[in-house]
Tab-separated table of N, CA, C and O in Angstrom:
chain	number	residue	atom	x	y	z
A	1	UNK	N	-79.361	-86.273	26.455
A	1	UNK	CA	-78.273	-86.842	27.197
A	1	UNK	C	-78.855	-87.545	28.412
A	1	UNK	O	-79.558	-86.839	29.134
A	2	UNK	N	-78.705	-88.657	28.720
A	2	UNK	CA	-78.666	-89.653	30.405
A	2	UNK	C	-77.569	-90.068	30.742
A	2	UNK	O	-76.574	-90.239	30.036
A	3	UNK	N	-77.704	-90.244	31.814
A	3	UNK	CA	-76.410	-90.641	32.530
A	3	UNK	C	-76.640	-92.298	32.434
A	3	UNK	O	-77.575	-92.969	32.871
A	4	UNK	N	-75.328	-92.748	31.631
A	4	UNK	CA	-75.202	-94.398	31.999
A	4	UNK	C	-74.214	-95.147	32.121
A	4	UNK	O	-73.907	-96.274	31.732
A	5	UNK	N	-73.577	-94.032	32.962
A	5	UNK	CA	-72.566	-95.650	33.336
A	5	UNK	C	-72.192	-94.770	34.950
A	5	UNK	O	-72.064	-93.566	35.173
A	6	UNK	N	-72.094	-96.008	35.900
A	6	UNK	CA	-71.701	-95.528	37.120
A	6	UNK	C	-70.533	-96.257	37.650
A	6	UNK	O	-70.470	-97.342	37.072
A	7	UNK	N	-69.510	-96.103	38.572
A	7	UNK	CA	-68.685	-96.958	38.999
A	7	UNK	C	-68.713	-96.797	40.418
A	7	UNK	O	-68.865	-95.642	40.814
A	8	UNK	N	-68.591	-97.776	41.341
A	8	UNK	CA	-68.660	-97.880	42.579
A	8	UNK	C	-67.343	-98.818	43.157
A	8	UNK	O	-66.816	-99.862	42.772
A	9	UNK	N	-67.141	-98.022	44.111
A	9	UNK	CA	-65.831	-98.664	44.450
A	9	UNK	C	-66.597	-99.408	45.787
A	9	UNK	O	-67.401	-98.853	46.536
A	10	UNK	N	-66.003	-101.167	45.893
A	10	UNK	CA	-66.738	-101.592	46.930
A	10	UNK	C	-65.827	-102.673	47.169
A	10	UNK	O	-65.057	-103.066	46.292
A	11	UNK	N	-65.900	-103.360	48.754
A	11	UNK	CA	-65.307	-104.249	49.623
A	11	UNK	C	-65.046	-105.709	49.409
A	11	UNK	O	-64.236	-106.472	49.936
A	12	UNK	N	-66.120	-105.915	48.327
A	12	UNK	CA	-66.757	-107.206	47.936
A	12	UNK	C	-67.102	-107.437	46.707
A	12	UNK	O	-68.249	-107.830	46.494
A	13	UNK	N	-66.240	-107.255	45.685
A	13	UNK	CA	-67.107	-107.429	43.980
A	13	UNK	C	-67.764	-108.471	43.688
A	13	UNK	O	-68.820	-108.352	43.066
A	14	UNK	N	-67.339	-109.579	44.028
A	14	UNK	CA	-68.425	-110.902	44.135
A	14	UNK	C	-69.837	-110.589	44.466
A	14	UNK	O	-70.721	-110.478	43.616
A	15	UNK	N	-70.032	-110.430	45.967
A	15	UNK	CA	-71.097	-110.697	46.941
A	15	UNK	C	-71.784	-109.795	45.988
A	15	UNK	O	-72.707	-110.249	45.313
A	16	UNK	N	-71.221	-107.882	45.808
A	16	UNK	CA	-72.357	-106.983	45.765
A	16	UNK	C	-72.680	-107.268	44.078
A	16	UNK	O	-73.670	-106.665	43.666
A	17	UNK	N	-72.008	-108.053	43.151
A	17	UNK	CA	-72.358	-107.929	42.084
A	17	UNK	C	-73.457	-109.194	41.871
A	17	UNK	O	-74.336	-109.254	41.011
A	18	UNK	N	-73.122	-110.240	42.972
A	18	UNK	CA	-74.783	-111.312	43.176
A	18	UNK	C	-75.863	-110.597	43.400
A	18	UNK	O	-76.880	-110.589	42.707
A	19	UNK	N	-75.583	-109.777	44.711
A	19	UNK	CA	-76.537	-108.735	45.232
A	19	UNK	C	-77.281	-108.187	43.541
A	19	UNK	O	-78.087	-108.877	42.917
A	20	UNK	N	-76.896	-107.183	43.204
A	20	UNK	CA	-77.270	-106.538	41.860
A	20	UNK	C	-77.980	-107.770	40.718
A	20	UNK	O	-78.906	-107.724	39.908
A	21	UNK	N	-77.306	-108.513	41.017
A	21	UNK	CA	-77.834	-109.489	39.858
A	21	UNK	C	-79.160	-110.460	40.089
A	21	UNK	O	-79.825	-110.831	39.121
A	22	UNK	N	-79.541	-110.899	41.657
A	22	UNK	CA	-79.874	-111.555	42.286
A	22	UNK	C	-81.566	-110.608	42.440
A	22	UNK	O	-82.605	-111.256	42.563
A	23	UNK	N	-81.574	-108.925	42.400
A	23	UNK	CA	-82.488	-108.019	43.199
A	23	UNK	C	-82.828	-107.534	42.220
A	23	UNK	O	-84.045	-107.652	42.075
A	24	UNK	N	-82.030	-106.688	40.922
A	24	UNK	CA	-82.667	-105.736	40.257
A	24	UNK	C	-82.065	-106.471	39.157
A	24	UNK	O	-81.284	-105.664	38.653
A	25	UNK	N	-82.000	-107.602	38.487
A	25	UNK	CA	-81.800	-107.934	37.421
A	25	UNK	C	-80.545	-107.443	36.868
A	25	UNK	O	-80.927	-107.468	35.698
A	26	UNK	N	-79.654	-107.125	36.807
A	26	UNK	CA	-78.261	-106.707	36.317
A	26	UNK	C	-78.064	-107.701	35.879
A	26	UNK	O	-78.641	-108.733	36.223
A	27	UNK	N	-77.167	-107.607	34.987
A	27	UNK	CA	-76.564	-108.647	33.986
A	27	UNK	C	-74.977	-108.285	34.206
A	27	UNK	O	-74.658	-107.108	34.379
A	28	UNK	N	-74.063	-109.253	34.195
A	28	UNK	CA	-72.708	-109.184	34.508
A	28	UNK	C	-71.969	-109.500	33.028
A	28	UNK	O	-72.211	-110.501	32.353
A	29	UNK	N	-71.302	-108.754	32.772
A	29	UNK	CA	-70.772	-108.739	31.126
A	29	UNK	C	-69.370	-108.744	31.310
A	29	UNK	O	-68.824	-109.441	30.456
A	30	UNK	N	-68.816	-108.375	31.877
A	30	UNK	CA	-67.127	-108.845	32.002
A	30	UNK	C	-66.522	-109.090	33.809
A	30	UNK	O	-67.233	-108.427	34.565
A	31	UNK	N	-65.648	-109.707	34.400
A	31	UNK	CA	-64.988	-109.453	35.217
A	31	UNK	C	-63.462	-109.478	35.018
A	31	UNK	O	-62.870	-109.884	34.019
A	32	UNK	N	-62.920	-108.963	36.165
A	32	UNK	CA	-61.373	-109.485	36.315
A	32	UNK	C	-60.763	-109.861	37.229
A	32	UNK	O	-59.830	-109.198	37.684
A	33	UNK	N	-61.198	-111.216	37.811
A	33	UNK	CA	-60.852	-111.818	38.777
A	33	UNK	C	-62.180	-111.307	39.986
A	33	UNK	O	-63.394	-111.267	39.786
A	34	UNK	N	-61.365	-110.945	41.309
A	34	UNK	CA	-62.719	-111.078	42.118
A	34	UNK	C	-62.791	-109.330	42.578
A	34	UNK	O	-63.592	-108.857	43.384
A	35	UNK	N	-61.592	-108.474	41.726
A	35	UNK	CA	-61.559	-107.195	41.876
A	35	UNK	C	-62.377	-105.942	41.368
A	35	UNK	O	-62.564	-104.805	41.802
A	36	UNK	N	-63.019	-107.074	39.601
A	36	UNK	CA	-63.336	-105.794	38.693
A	36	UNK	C	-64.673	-106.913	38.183
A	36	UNK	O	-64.716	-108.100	37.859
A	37	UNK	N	-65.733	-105.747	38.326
A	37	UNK	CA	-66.745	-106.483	37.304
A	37	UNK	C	-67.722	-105.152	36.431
A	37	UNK	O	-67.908	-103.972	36.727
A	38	UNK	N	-68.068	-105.770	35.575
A	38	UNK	CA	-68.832	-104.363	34.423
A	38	UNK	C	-70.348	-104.959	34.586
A	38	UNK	O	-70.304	-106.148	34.267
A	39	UNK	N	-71.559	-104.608	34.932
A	39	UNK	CA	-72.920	-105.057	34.873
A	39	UNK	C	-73.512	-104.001	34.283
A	39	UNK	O	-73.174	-102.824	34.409
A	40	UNK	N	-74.661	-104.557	33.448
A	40	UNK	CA	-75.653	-103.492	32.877
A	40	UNK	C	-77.033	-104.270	32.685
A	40	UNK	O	-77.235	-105.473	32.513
A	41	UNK	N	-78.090	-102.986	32.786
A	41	UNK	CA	-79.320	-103.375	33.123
A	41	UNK	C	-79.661	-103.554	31.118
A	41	UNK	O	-78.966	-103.625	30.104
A	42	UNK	N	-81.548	-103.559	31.558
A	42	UNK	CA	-81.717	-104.053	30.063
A	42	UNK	C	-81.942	-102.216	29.396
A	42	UNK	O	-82.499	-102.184	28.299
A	43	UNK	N	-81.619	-101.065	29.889
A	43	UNK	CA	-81.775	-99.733	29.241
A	43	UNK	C	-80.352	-99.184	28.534
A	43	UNK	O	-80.141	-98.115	27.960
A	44	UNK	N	-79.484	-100.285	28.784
A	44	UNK	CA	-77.950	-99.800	28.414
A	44	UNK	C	-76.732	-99.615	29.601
A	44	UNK	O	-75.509	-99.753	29.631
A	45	UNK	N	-77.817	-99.216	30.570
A	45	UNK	CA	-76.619	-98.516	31.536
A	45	UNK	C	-75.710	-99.417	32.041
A	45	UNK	O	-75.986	-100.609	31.903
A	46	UNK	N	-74.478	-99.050	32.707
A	46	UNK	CA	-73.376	-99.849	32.919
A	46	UNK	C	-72.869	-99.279	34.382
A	46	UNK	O	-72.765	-98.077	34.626
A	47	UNK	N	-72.655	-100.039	35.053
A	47	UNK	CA	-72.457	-100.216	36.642
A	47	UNK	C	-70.805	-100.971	36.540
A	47	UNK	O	-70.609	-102.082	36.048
A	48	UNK	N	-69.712	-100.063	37.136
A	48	UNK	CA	-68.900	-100.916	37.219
A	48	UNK	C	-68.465	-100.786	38.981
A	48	UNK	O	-68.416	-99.988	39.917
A	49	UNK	N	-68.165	-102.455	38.535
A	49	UNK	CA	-67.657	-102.196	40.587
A	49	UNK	C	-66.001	-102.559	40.774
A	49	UNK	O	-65.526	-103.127	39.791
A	50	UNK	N	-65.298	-102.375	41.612
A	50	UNK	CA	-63.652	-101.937	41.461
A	50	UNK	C	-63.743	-101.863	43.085
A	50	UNK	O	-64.213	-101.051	43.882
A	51	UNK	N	-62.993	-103.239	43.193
A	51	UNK	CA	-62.744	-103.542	44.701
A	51	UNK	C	-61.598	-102.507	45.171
A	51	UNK	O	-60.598	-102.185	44.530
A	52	UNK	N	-62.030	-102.026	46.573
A	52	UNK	CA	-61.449	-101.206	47.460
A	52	UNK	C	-61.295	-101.801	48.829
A	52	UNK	O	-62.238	-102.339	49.410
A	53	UNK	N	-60.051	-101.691	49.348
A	53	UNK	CA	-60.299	-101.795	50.820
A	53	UNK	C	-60.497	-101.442	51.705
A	53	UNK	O	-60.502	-102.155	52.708
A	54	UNK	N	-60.811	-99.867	51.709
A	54	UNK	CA	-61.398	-99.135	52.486
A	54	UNK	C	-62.360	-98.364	51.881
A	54	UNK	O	-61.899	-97.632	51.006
A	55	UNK	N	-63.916	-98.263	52.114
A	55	UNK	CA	-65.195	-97.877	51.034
A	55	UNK	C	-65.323	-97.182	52.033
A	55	UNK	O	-64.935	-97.692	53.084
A	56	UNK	N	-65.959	-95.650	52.090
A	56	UNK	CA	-66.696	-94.692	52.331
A	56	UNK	C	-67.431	-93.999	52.160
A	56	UNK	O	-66.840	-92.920	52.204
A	57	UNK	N	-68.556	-93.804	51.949
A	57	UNK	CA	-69.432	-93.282	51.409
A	57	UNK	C	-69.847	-92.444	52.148
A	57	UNK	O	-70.013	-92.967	53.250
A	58	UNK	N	-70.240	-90.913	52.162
A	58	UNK	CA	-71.191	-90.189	52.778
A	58	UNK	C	-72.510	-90.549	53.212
A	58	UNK	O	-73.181	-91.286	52.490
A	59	UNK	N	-72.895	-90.191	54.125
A	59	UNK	CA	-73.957	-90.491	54.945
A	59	UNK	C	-75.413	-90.718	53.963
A	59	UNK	O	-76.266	-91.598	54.087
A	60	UNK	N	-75.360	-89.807	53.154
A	60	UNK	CA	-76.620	-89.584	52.504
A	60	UNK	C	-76.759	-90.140	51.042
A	60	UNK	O	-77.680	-90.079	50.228
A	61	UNK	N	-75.047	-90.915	50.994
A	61	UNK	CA	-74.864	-91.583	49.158
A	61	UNK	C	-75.936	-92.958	49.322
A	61	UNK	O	-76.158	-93.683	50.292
A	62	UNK	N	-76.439	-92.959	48.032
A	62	UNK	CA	-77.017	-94.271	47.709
A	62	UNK	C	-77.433	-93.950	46.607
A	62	UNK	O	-77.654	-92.831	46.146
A	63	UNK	N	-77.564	-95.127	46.090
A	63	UNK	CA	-78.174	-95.818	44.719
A	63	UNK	C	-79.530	-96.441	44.432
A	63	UNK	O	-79.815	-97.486	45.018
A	64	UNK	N	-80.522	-95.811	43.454
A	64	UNK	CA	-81.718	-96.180	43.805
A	64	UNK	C	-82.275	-97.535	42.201
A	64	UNK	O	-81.602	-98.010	41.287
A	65	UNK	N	-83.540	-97.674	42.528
A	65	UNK	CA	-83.930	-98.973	41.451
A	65	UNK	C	-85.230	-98.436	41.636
A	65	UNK	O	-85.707	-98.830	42.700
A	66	UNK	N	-85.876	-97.788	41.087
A	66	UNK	CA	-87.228	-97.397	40.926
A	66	UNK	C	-88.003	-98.526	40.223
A	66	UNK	O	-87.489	-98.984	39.203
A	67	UNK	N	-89.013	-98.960	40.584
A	67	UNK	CA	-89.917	-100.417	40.613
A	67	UNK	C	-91.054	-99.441	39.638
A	67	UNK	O	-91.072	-98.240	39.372
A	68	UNK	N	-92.057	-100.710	39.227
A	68	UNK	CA	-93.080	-100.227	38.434
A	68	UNK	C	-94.008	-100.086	39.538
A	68	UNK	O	-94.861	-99.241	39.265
A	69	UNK	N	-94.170	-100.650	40.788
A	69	UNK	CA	-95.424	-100.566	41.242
A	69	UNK	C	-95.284	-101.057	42.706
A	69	UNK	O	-94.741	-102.132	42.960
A	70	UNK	N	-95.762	-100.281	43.611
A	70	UNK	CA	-95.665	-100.847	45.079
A	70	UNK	C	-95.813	-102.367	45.399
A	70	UNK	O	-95.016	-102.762	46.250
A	71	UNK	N	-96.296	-102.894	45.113
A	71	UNK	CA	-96.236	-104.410	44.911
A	71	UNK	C	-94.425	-104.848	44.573
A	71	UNK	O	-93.618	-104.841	45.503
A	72	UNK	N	-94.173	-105.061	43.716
A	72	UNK	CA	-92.522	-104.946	43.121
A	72	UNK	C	-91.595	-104.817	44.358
A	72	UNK	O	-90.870	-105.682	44.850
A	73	UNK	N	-91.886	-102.883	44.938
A	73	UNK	CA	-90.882	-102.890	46.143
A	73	UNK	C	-91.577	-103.905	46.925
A	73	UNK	O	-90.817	-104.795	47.307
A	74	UNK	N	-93.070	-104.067	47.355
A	74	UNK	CA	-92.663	-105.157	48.486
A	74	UNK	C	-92.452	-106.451	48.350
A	74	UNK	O	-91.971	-107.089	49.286
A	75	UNK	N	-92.824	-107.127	46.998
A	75	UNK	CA	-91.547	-108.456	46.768
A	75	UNK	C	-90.693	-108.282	47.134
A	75	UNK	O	-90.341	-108.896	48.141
A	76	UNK	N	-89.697	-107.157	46.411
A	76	UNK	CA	-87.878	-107.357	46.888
A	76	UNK	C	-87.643	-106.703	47.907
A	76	UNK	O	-86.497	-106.832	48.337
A	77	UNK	N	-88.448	-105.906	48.571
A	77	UNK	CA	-88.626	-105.906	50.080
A	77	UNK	C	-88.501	-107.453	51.502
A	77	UNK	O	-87.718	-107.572	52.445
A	78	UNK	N	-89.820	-108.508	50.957
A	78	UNK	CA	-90.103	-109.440	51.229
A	78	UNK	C	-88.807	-110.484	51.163
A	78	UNK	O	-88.615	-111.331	52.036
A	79	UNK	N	-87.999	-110.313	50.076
A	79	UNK	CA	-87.018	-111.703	49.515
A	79	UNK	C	-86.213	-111.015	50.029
A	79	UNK	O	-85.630	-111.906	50.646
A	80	UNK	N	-85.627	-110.019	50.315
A	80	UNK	CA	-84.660	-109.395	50.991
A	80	UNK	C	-84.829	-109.810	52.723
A	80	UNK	O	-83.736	-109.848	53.288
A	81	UNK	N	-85.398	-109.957	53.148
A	81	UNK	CA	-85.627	-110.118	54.215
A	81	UNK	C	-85.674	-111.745	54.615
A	81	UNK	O	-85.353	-112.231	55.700
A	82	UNK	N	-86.119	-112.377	53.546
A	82	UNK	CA	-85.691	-113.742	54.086
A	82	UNK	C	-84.868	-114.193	53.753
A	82	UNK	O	-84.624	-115.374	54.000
A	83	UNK	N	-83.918	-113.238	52.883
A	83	UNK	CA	-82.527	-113.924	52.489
A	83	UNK	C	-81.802	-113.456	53.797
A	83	UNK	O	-80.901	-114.165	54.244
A	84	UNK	N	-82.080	-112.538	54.298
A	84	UNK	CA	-81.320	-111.931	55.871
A	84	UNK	C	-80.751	-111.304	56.010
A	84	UNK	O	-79.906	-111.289	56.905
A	85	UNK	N	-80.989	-110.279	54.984
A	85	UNK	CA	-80.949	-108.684	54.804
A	85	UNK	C	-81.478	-107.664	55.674
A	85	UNK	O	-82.632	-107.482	55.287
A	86	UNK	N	-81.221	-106.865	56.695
A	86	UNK	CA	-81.778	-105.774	57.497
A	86	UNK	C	-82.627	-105.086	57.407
A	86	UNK	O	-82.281	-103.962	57.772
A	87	UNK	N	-83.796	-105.136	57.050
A	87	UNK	CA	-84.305	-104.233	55.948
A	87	UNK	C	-85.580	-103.435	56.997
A	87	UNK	O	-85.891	-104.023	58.033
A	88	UNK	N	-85.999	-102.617	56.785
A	88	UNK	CA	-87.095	-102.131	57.238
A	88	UNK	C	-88.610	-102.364	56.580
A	88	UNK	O	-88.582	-102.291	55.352
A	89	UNK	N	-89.860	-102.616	57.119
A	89	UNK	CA	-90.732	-102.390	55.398
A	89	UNK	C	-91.079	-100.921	55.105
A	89	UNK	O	-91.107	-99.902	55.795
A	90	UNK	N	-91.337	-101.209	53.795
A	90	UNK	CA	-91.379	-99.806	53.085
A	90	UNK	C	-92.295	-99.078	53.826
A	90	UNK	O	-93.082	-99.443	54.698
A	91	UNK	N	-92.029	-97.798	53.258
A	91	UNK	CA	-92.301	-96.845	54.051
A	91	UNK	C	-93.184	-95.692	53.366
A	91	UNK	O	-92.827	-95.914	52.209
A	92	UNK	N	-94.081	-94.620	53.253
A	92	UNK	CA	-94.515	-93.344	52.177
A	92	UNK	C	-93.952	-92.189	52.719
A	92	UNK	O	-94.298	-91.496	53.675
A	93	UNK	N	-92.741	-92.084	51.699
A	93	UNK	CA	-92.018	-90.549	52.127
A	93	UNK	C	-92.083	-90.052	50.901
A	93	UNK	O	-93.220	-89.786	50.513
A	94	UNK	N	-91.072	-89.816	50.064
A	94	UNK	CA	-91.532	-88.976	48.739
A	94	UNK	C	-91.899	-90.075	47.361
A	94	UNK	O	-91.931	-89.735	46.178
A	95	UNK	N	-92.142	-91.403	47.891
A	95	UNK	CA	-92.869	-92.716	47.340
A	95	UNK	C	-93.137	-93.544	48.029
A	95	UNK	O	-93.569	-93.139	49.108
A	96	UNK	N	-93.079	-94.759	47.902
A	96	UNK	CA	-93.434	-96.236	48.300
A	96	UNK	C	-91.939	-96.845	48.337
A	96	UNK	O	-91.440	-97.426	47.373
A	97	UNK	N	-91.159	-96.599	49.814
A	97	UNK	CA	-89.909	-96.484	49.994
A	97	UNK	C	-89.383	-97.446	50.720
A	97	UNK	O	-89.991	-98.034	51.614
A	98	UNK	N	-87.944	-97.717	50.299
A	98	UNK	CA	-87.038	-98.467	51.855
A	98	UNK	C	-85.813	-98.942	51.293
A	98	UNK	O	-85.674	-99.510	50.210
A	99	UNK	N	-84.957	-98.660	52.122
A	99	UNK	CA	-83.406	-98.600	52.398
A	99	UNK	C	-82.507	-100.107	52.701
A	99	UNK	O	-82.684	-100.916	53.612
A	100	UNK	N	-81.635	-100.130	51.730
A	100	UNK	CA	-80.840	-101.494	52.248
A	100	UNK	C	-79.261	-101.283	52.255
A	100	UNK	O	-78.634	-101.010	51.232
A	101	UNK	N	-78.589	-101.461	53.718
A	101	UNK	CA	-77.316	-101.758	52.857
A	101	UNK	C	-76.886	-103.013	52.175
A	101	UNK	O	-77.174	-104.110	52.654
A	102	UNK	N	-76.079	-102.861	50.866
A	102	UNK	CA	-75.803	-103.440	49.889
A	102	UNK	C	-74.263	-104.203	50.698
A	102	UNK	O	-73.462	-103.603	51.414
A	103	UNK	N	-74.230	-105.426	50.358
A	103	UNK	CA	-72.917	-106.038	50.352
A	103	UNK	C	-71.982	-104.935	49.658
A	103	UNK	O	-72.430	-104.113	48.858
A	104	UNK	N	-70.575	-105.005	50.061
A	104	UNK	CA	-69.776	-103.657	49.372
A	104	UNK	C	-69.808	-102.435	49.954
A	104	UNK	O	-69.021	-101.531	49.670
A	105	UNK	N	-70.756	-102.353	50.827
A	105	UNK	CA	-70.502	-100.481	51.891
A	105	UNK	C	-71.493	-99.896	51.466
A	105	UNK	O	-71.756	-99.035	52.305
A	106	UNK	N	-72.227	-99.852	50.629
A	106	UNK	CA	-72.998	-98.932	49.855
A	106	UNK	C	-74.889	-98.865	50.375
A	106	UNK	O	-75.287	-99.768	51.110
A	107	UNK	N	-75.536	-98.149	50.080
A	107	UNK	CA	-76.718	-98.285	50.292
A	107	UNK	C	-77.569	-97.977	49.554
A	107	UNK	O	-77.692	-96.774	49.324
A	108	UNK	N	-78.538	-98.994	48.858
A	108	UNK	CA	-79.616	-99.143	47.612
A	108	UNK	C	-81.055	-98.690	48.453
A	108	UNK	O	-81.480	-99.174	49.502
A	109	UNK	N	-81.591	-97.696	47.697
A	109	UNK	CA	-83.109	-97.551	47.913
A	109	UNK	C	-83.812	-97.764	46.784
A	109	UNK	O	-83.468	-97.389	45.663
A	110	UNK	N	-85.089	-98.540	47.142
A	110	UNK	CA	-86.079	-99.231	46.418
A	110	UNK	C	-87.177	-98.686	45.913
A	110	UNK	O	-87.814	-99.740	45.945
A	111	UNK	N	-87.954	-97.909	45.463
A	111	UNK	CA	-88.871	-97.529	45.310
A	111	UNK	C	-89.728	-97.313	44.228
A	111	UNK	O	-89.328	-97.516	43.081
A	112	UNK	N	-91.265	-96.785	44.547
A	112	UNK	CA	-91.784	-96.811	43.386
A	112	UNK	C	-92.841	-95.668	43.375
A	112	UNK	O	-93.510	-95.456	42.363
């Protein structure tokens, strides 16, 4: 058994589903209007996002994209940052690490 399908409720289904598509390769397979979209990577899994107008997330929620190789995080480390994204550079905590918030409320960690 794996877990593959996630849904995230977020502020922005447009922006964060460019975001996803734009960083970790997601592929966008259905929407509905600018409220509902279904994305999935190339392992099967399925990401759906479902606009909310008020997103909250706990302090410690996020969503991660594990890279093949420290190099990888610091490309999309690097392009994140000149697109003008907040980003910190990576960091060695329990990998080759670093934190972004995501368009939509949410926060993606990178690592490898």
């Amino acid at each position: 058994m794996k877990l593959n399908h996630l849904n995230l409720t977020v502020t922005d289904v447009p922006a964060t589903q460019a975001f996803l598509e734009t960083y970790f390769g997601l592929t966008t397979r259905s929407t509905r209007g600018s409220a509902f979209a279904v994305l999935s990577d190339d392992n099967g899994a399925v990401l759906t996002l479902m606009k909310g107008a008020e997103v909250s997330y706990p302090k410690t929620f996020h969503i991660g994209f594990i890279q093949e190789s420290e190099e990888k995080v610091n490309e999309i480390n690097r392009r994140m940052k000149e697109d003008g994204f907040d980003v910190e550079p990576p960091q060695r905590m329990h990998g080759w690490t670093f934190y972004v918030k995501a368009p939509g409320g949410f926060v993606v960690e990178v690592l490898s």
